Amino acid sequence: GIQVEQSPPDLILQEGANSTLRCNFSDSVNNLQWFHQNPWGQLINLFYIPSGTKQNGRLSATTVATERYSLLYISSSQTTDSGVYFCAVANAGNNRKLIWGLGTSLAVNP
Amino acid sequence: NAGVTQTPKFQVLKTGQSMTLQCAQDMNHEYMSWYRQDPGMGLRLIHYSVGAGITDQGEVPNGYNVSRSTTEDFPLRLLSAAPSQTSVYFCASSLQGHEQYFGPGTRLTVT
């Protein structure tokens, strides 16, 4: 089945810094989503982005489907950005059956 | 809209007991799914449904049953709980498989 690898596994930032999180996947996909799990466990959908670029405030994401990777950019990080960021993908065989990476754990210090 | 709701928030079971985790959504989403999350891991798909009366297995379906009699509800049943089922369970819904919306989770401990 499709494999999803996220890097780095852990990241520590000072408030105000920028960061880039990466998601590599092993097969073609037609569904890719980024999620944030906050320290209280709540999962929030950040982007549905099987291809192209999207922006939402300080967050943006780019997926290059032909090269099998996606990037999540966080600019001017805030302490509320702390938590775990997950990438999840599905391929054309079943675009609802998401396969998840292990996540990037982000800590933003004041 | 309440979004996706799950009950209970916490549950402790003894080995061999049965229980049902409830999940409901009020967004008229046709797709619903159940995941489990274990420490240090991503989410793993247990079962999913693409509409009322239609369910299918995910990556880790053993020990769990589901049914989907209405668009709104998608309960997950543990027939005979085992310690290996200690986990946090999340329910999610989406429209046409796009952005998935998650419930707050149920933390289950099996002793």
CSV table of N, CA, C and O in Angstrom, one decimal, chain A residues 4 20 24 73 84 87 93 107:
chain,number,residue,atom,x,y,z
A,4,VAL,N,3.5,6.9,3.6
A,4,VAL,CA,3.6,8.3,3.9
A,4,VAL,C,4.7,8.6,4.9
A,4,VAL,O,4.7,8.0,6.0
A,20,THR,N,9.1,24.9,7.6
A,20,THR,CA,8.6,24.1,6.5
A,20,THR,C,8.5,22.6,6.9
A,20,THR,O,9.5,22.0,7.4
A,24,ASN,N,6.2,13.2,2.2
A,24,ASN,CA,6.5,12.4,1.0
A,24,ASN,C,5.6,11.2,0.9
A,24,ASN,O,5.3,10.6,1.9
A,73,TYR,N,3.9,25.3,5.1
A,73,TYR,CA,4.7,26.4,5.5
A,73,TYR,C,3.9,27.1,6.7
A,73,TYR,O,2.7,27.4,6.6
A,84,VAL,N,0.8,18.6,16.9
A,84,VAL,CA,1.3,17.6,15.9
A,84,VAL,C,0.6,17.9,14.6
A,84,VAL,O,-0.6,18.1,14.5
A,87,CYS,N,0.0,14.6,7.8
A,87,CYS,CA,-0.3,14.6,6.4
A,87,CYS,C,-1.0,13.2,6.2
A,87,CYS,O,-0.6,12.2,6.8
A,93,GLY,N,-7.6,4.6,-6.3
A,93,GLY,CA,-8.3,3.4,-6.0
A,93,GLY,C,-9.5,3.6,-5.1
A,93,GLY,O,-10.6,3.0,-5.2
A,107,ALA,N,6.8,22.4,18.7
A,107,ALA,CA,6.7,23.1,19.9
A,107,ALA,C,7.2,24.6,19.6
A,107,ALA,O,8.3,24.7,19.1
